Coordinates of C-alpha atoms and ligand atoms in Angstrom, one line a residue:
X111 CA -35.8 -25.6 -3.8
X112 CA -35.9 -27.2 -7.5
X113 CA -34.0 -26.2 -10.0
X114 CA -35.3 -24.9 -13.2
X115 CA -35.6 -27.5 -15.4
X116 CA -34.3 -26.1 -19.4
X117 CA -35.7 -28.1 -22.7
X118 CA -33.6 -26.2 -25.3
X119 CA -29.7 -25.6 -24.5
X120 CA -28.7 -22.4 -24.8
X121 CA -25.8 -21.4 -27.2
X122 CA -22.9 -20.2 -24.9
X123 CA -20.2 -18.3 -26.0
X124 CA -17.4 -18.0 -23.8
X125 CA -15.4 -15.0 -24.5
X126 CA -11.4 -13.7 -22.6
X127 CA -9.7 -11.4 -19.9
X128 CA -11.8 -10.0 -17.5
X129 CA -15.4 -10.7 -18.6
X130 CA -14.6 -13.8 -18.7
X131 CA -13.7 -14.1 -14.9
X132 CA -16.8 -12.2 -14.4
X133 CA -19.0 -15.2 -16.7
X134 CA -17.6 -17.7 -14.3
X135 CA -18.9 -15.7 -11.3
X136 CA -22.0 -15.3 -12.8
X137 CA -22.8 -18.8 -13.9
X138 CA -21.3 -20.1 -10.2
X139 CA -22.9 -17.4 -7.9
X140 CA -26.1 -17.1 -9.7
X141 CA -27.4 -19.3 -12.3
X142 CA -26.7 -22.5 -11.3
X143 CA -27.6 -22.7 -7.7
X144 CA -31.7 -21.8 -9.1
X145 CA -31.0 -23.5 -12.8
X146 CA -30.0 -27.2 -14.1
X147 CA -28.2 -25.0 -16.9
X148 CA -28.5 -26.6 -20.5
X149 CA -26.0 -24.6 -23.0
X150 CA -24.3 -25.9 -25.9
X151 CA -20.4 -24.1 -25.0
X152 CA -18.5 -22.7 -27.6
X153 CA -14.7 -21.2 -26.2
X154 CA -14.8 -18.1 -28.2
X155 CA -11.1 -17.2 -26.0
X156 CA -8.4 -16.0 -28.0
X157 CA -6.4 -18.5 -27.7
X158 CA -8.9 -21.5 -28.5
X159 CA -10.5 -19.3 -31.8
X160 CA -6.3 -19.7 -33.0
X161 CA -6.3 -23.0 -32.4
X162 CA -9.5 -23.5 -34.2
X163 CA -8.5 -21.8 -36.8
X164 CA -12.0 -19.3 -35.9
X165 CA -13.3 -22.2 -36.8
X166 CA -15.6 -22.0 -33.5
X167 CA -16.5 -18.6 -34.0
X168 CA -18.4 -19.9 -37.1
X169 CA -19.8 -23.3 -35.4
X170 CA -21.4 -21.1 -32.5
X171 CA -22.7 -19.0 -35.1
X172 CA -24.7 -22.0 -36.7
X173 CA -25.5 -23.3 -33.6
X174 CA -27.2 -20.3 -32.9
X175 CA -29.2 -20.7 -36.2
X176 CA -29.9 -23.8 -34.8
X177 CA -31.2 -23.1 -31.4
X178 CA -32.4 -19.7 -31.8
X179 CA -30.9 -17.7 -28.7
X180 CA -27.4 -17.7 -27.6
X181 CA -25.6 -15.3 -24.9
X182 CA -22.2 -14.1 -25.5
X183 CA -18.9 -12.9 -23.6
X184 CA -17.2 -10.2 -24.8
X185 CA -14.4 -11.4 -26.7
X186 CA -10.8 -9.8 -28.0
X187 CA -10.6 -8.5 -31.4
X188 CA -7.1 -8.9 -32.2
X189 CA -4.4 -6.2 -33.5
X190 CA -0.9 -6.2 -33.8
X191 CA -0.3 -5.8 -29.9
X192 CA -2.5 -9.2 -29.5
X193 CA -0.3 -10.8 -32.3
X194 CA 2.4 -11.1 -30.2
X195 CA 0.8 -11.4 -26.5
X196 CA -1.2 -14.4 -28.1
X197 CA 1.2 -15.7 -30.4
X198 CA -1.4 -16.1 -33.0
X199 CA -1.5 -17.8 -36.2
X200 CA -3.6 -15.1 -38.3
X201 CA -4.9 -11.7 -37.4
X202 CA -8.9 -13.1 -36.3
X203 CA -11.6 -10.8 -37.5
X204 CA -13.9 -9.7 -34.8
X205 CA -16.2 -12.4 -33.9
X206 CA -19.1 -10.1 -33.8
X207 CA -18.8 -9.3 -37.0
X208 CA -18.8 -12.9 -38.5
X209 CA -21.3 -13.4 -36.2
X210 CA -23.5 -10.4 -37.5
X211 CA -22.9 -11.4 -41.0
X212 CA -24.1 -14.5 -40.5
X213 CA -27.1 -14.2 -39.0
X214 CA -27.5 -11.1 -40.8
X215 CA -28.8 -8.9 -37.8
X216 CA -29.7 -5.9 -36.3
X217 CA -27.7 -4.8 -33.3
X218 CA -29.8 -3.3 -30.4
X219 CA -28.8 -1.6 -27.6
X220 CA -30.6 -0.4 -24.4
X221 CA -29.0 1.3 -20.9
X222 CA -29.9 -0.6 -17.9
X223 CA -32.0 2.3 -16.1
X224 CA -31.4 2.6 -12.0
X225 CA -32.3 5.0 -9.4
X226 CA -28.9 7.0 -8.3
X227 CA -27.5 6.8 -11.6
X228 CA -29.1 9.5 -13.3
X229 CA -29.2 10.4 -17.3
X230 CA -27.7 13.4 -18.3
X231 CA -31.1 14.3 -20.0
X232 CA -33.2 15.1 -17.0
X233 CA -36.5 13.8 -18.8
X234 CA -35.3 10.5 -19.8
X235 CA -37.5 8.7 -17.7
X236 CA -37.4 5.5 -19.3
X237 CA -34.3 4.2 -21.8
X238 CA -34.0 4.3 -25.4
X239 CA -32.8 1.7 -27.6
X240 CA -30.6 2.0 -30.2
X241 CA -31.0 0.0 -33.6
X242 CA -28.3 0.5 -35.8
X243 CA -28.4 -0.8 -39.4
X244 CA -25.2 -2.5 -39.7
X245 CA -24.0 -2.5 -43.4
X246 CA -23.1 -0.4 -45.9
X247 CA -23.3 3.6 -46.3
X248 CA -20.0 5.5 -45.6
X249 CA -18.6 2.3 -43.9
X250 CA -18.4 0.3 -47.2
X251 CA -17.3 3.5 -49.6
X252 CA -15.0 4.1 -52.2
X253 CA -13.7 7.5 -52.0
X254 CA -11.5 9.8 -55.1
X255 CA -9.3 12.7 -53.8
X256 CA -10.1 15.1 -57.0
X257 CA -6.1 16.6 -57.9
X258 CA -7.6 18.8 -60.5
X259 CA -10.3 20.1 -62.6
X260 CA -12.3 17.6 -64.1
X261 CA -15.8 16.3 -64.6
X262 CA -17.1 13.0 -62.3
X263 CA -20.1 11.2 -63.1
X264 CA -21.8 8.1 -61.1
X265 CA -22.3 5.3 -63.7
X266 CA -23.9 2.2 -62.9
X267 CA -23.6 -0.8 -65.4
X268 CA -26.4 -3.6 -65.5
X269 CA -25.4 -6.9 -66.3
X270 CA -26.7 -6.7 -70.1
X271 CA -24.5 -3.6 -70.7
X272 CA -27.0 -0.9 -70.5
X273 CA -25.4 2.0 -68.2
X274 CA -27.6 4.5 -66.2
X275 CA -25.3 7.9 -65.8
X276 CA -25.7 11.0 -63.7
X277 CA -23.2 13.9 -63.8
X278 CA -22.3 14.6 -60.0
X279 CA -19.9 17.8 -60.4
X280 CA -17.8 19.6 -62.7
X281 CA -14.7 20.5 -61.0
X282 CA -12.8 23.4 -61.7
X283 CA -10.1 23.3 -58.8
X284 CA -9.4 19.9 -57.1
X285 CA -12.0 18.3 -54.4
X286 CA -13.2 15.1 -53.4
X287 CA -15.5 12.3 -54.2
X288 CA -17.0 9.4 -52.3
X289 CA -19.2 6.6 -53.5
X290 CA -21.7 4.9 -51.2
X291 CA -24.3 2.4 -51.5
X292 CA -26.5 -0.1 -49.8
X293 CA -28.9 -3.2 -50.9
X294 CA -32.4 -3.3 -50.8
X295 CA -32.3 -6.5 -49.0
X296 CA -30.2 -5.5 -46.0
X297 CA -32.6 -2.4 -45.4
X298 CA -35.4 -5.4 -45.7
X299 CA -33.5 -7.0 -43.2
X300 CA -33.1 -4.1 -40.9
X301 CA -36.3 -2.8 -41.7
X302 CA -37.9 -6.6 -40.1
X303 CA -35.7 -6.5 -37.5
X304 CA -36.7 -3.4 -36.0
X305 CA -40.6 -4.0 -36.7
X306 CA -39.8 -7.6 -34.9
X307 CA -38.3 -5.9 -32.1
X308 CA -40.6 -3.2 -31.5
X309 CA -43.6 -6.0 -31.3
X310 CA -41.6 -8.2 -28.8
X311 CA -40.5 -5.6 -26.2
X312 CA -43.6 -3.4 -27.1
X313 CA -41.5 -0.4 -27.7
X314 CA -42.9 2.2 -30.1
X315 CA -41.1 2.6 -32.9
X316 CA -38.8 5.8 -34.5
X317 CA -37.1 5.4 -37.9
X318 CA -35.3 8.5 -39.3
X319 CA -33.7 9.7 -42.3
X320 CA -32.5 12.9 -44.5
X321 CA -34.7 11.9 -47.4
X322 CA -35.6 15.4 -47.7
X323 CA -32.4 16.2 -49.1
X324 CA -31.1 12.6 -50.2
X325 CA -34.5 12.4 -52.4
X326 CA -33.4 9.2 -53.8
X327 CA -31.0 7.3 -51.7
X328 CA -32.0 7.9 -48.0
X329 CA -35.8 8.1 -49.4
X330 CA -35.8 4.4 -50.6
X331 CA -35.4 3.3 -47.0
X332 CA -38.0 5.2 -45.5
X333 CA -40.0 3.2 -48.4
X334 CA -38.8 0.4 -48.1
X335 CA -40.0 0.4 -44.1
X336 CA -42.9 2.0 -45.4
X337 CA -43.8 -0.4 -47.4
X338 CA -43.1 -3.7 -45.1
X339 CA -45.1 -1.4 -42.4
X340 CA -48.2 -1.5 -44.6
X341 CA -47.8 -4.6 -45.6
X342 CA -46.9 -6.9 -42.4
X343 CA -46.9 -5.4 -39.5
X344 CA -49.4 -2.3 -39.3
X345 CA -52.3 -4.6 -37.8
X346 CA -49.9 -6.3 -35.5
X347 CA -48.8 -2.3 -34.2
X348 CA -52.3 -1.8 -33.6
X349 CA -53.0 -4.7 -31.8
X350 CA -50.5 -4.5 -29.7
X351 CA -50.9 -0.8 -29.1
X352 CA -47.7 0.9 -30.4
X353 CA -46.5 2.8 -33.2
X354 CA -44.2 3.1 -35.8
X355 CA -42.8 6.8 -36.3
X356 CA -40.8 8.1 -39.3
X357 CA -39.5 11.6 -39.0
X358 CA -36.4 13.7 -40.7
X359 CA -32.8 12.9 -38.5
X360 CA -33.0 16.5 -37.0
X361 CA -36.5 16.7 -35.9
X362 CA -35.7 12.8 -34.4
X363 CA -33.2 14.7 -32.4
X364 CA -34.7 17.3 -31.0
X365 CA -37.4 15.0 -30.1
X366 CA -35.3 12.9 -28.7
X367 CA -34.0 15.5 -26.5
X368 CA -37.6 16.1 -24.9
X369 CA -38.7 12.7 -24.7
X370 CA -39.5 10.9 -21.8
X371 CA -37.8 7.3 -23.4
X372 CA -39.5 4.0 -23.8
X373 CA -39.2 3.4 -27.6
X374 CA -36.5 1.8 -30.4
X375 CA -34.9 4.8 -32.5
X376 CA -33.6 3.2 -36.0
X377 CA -30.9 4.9 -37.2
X378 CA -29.0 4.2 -40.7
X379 CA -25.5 3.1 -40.0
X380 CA -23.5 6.5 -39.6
X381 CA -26.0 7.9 -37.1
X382 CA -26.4 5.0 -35.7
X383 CA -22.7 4.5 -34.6
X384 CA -22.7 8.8 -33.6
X385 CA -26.0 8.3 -31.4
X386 CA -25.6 4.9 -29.9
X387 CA -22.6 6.8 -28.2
X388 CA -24.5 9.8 -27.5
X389 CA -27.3 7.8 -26.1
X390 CA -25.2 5.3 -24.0
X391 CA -22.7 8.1 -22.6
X392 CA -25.6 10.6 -21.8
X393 CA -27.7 7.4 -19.7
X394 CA -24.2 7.2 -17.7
X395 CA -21.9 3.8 -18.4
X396 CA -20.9 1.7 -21.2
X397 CA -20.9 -1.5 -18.4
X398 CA -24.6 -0.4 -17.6
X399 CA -25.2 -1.1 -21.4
X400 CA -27.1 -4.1 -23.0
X401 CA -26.9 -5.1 -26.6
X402 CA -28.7 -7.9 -28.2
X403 CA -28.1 -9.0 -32.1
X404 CA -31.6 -10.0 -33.7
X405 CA -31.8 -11.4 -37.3
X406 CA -35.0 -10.9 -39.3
X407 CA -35.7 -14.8 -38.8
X408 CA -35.7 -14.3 -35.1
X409 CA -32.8 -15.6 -34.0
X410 CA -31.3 -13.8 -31.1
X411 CA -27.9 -13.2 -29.7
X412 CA -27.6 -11.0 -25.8
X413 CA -24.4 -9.9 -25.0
X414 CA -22.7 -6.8 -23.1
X415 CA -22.0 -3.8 -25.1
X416 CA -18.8 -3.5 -23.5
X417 CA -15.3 -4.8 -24.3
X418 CA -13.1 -7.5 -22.1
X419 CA -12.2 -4.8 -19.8
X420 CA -8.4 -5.8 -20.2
X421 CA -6.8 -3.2 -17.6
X422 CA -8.5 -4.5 -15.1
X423 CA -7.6 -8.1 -16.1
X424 CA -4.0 -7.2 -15.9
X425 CA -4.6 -6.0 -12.5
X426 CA -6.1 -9.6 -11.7
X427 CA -3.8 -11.3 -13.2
X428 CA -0.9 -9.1 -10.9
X429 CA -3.3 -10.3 -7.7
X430 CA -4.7 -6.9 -7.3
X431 CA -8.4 -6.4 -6.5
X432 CA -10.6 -5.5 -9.3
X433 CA -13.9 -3.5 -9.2
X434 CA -15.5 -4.5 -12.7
X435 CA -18.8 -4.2 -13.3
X436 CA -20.6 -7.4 -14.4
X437 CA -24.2 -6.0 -14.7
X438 CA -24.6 -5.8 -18.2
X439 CA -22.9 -9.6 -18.4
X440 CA -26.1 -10.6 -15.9
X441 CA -28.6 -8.8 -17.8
X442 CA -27.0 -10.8 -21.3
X443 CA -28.3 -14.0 -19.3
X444 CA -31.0 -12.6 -18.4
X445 CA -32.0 -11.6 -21.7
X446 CA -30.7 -14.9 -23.0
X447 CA -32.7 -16.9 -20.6
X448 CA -35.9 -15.1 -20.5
X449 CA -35.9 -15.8 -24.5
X450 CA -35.5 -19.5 -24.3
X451 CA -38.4 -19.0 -21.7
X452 CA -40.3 -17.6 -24.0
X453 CA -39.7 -19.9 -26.9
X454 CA -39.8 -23.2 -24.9
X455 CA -42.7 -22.3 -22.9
X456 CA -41.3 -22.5 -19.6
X457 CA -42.9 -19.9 -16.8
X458 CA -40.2 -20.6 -13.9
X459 CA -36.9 -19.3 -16.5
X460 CA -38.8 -16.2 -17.5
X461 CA -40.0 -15.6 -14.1
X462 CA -36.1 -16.2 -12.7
X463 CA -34.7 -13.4 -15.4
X464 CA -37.2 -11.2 -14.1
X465 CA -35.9 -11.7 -10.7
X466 CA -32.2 -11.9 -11.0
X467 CA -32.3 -8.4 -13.2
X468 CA -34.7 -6.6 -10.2
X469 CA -32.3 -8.2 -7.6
X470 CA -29.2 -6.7 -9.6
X471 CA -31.1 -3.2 -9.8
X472 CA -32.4 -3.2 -6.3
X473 CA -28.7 -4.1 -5.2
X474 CA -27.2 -1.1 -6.8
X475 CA -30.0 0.9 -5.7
X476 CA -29.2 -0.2 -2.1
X477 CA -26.3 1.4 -2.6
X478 CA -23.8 -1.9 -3.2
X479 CA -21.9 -0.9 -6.2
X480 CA -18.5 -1.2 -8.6
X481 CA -16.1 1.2 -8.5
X482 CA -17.1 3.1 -11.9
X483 CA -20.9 3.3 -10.8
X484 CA -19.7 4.7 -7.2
X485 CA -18.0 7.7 -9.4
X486 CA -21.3 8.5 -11.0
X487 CA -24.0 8.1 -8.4
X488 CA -26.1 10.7 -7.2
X489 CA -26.8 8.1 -3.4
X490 CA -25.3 9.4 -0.4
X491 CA -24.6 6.3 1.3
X492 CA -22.3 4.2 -1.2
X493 CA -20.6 0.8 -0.5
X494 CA -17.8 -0.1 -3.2
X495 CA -17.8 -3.9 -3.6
X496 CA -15.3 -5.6 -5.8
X497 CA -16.1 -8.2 -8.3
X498 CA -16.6 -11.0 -6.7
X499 CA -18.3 -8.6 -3.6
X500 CA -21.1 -7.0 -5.8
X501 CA -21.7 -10.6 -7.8
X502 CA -22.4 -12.5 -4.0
X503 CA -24.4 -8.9 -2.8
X504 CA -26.7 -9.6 -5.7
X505 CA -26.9 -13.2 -4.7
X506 CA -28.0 -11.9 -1.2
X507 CA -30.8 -9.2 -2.7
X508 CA -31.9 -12.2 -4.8
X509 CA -32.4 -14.8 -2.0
X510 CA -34.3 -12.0 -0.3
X511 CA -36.5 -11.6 -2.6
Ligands
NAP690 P1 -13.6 -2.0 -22.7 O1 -13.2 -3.4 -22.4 O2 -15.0 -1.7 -22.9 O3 -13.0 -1.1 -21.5 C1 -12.7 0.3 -21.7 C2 -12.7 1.0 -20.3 O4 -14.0 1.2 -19.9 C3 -12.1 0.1 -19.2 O5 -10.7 0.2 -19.1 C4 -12.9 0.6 -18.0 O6 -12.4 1.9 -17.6 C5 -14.2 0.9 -18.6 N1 -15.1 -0.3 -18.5 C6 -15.7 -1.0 -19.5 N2 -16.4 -2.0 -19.1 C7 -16.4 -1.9 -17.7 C8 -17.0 -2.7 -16.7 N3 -17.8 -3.7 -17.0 N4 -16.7 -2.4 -15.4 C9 -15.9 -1.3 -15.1 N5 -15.4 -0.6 -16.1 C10 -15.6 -0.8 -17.4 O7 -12.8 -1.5 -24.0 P2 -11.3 -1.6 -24.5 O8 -10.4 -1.6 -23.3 O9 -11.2 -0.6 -25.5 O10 -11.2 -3.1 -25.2 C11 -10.7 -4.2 -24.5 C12 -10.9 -5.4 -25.5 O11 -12.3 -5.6 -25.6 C13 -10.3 -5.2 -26.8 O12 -9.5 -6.3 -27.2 C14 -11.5 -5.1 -27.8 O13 -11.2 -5.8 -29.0 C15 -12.5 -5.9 -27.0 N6 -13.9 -5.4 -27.3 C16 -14.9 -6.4 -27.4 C17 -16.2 -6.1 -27.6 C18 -17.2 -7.2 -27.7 O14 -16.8 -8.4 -27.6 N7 -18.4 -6.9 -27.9 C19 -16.6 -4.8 -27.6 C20 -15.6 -3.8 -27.4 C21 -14.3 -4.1 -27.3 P3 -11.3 2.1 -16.4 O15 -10.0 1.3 -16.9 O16 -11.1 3.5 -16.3 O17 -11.8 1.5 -15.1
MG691 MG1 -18.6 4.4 -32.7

């Protein structure tokens, strides 16, 4: 058979330790036999981001810009233990995050639904994605333990000197204070992202806030989607036969609770970070977790939303068998590929995503399985592959298809 030609390459980002044993499986067992694979490779490794300087961390970031869809490894974000084991030059900062500030995006994540690995929620028939705002709130505050009495007011200085002051307590004992903000352009941002999304994977859309309470603060972002609703995308919902949902943060929840799945729930960044770990725990596995980062130009970046796996690296490196779970790393190809597809106009790539990510799910639903999925699943008759083992059983689905 022909390979699939590619026009566009796609930005790849190489990434350490055990995922990145998996991405050579992947790439080897099942993309290039069926693909003549373009990608522009960036070595986002540990060790190659210190010689670099990071410097690649930022060039695969542009080239992203560039190209418009890249698909990324997961990759180490160092500490004080990797100081030493890497011998590094500078602490790194997490590439995701200088990747997310630079494309300035939205991170969405969805579970990877299969028969025999069952949602805690018994009516979650179809998953839920996750979009977290990524900036700002509690995670960028500035915070006052209060030793005594006292009065504190929030002042806000404009540029020509005029102040706007509100009193926010007088304390007669000691307390605490905190300080929080956000920008009307990141919520713009997040707001486009999530209407973008919704519209591409035909998702209804939830949005949720406590603007009830917080009558100035968390209502300006309901406005704000509100408003960019309205404005640019409320004929596009209707044509395409969704529908964009704003409702307080505890009525989303309950909701939530009962729903049957299917749609995006936006979530400001604190309950974004505490539900995205509800959600993803509750649909059973972190590895059975995808995440993609989309900027409000439409740029797109797939990835797994879990780490490098490192204890089971250390066991590969000893030359011990490792049962690591590389679906989430397929489906970030997939994803990937299916975009380029999209974007370039080529039938056969979106066609062979389709088919690689029902091969992967019928595989599992076969009962060939990792290790961690084998502790979770409700099938009787279970086969526990190792790495390599459930990479070439997908392989053999795949051909069969
Ligand atoms: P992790 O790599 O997600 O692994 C934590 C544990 O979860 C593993 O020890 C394993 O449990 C289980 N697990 C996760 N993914 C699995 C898979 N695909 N198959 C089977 N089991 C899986 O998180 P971590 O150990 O906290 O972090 C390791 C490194 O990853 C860190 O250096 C961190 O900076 C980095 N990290 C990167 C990203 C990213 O690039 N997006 C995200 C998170 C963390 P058992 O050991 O019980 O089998
Ligand atoms: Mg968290």
């Amino acid at each position: 058979m022909e390979k699939i030609k590619m026009t566009t390459p796609l930005v790849e980002m190489d990434g350490d330790e055990m995922t990145r044993i998996l991405w050579r499986m992947i790439k080897d067992e099942l993309l290039m036999p069926y693909i003549d694979l373009k990608t522009e490779y960036y070595d986002l490794g540990l060790e190659h981001r210190n010689e670099t300087g990071d410097q690649v961390t930022m060039d695969s970031a542009e080239a992203t810009k560039k190209y418009g869809v890249a698909v990324k490894c997961a990759t180490i974000t160092p500490n004080a233990a990797r100081m030493t084991e890497y011998n590094l030059k500078e602490m790194w900062k997490s590439p995701n995050g200088t990747i997310r500030a630079a494309l300035d995006g939205t991170v969405f994540r969805a579970p990877i639904v299969v028969k025999g690995i069952e949602p805690c929620v018994r009516n979650w028939e179809k998953p839920i994605t996750l979009a977290r705002h990524a900036y700002g709130d509690v995670y960028k505050n500035t915070e006052i333990k209060v030793p005594g009495p006292g009065k504190a007011e929030l002042v806000f200085t404009a540029k020509d000197g005029t102040q706007i002051k509100e009193t926010i307590h007088n304390f007669t004992g000691s307390g605490i204070l905190q300080g929080i903000h956000n920008t009307d352009e990141s919520i713009t941002s997040f707001a486009k992202a999530c209407f973008n999304f919704a519209l591409d994977t035909k998702q209804d859309l939830w949005f949720a806030t406590k603007d009830t309470i917080s009558k100035k603060y968390d209502h300006n972002f309901k406005d704000i989607f509100q408003e960019i609703y309205d404005e640019s995308y409320k004929e596009k919902f209707e044509a395409a036969g969704i529908e964009y949902f704003y409702t307080l943060i505890d009525d989303a929840v309950a909701r939530v609770m009962k729903a049957k799945g299917g749609f995006i729930w936006a979530c400001k960044n604190y309950d974004g970070d505490v539900m995205s770990d509800m959600v993803s725990s509750a649909f059973g596995s972190l590895a059975m977790m995808t995440s993609v980062l989309v900027s409000p130009s439409g740029v797109y970046e797939y990835e797994a939303a879990h780490g490098t796996v490192q204890k089971h690296y250390y066991k590969h490196l000893k030359g011990e068998e490792t049962s690591t779970n590389s679906v989430a790393t397929i489906f970030a190809w997939t994803g990937a590929l299916r975009k380029r597809g999209e974007l370039d106009g080529i039938e056969a790539l979106m066609t062979f995503a389709d088919k690689l990510e029902k091969a992967t799910v019928r595989t599992i639903e076969a009962g060939k399985m990792t290790k961690d999925l084998a502790l979770i699943t409700s099938l009787a008759d279970v086969t526990v592959l190792n790495s390599e083992g459930f990479i070439k059983a997908v392989r053999e689905t795949f051909e069969s298809l």
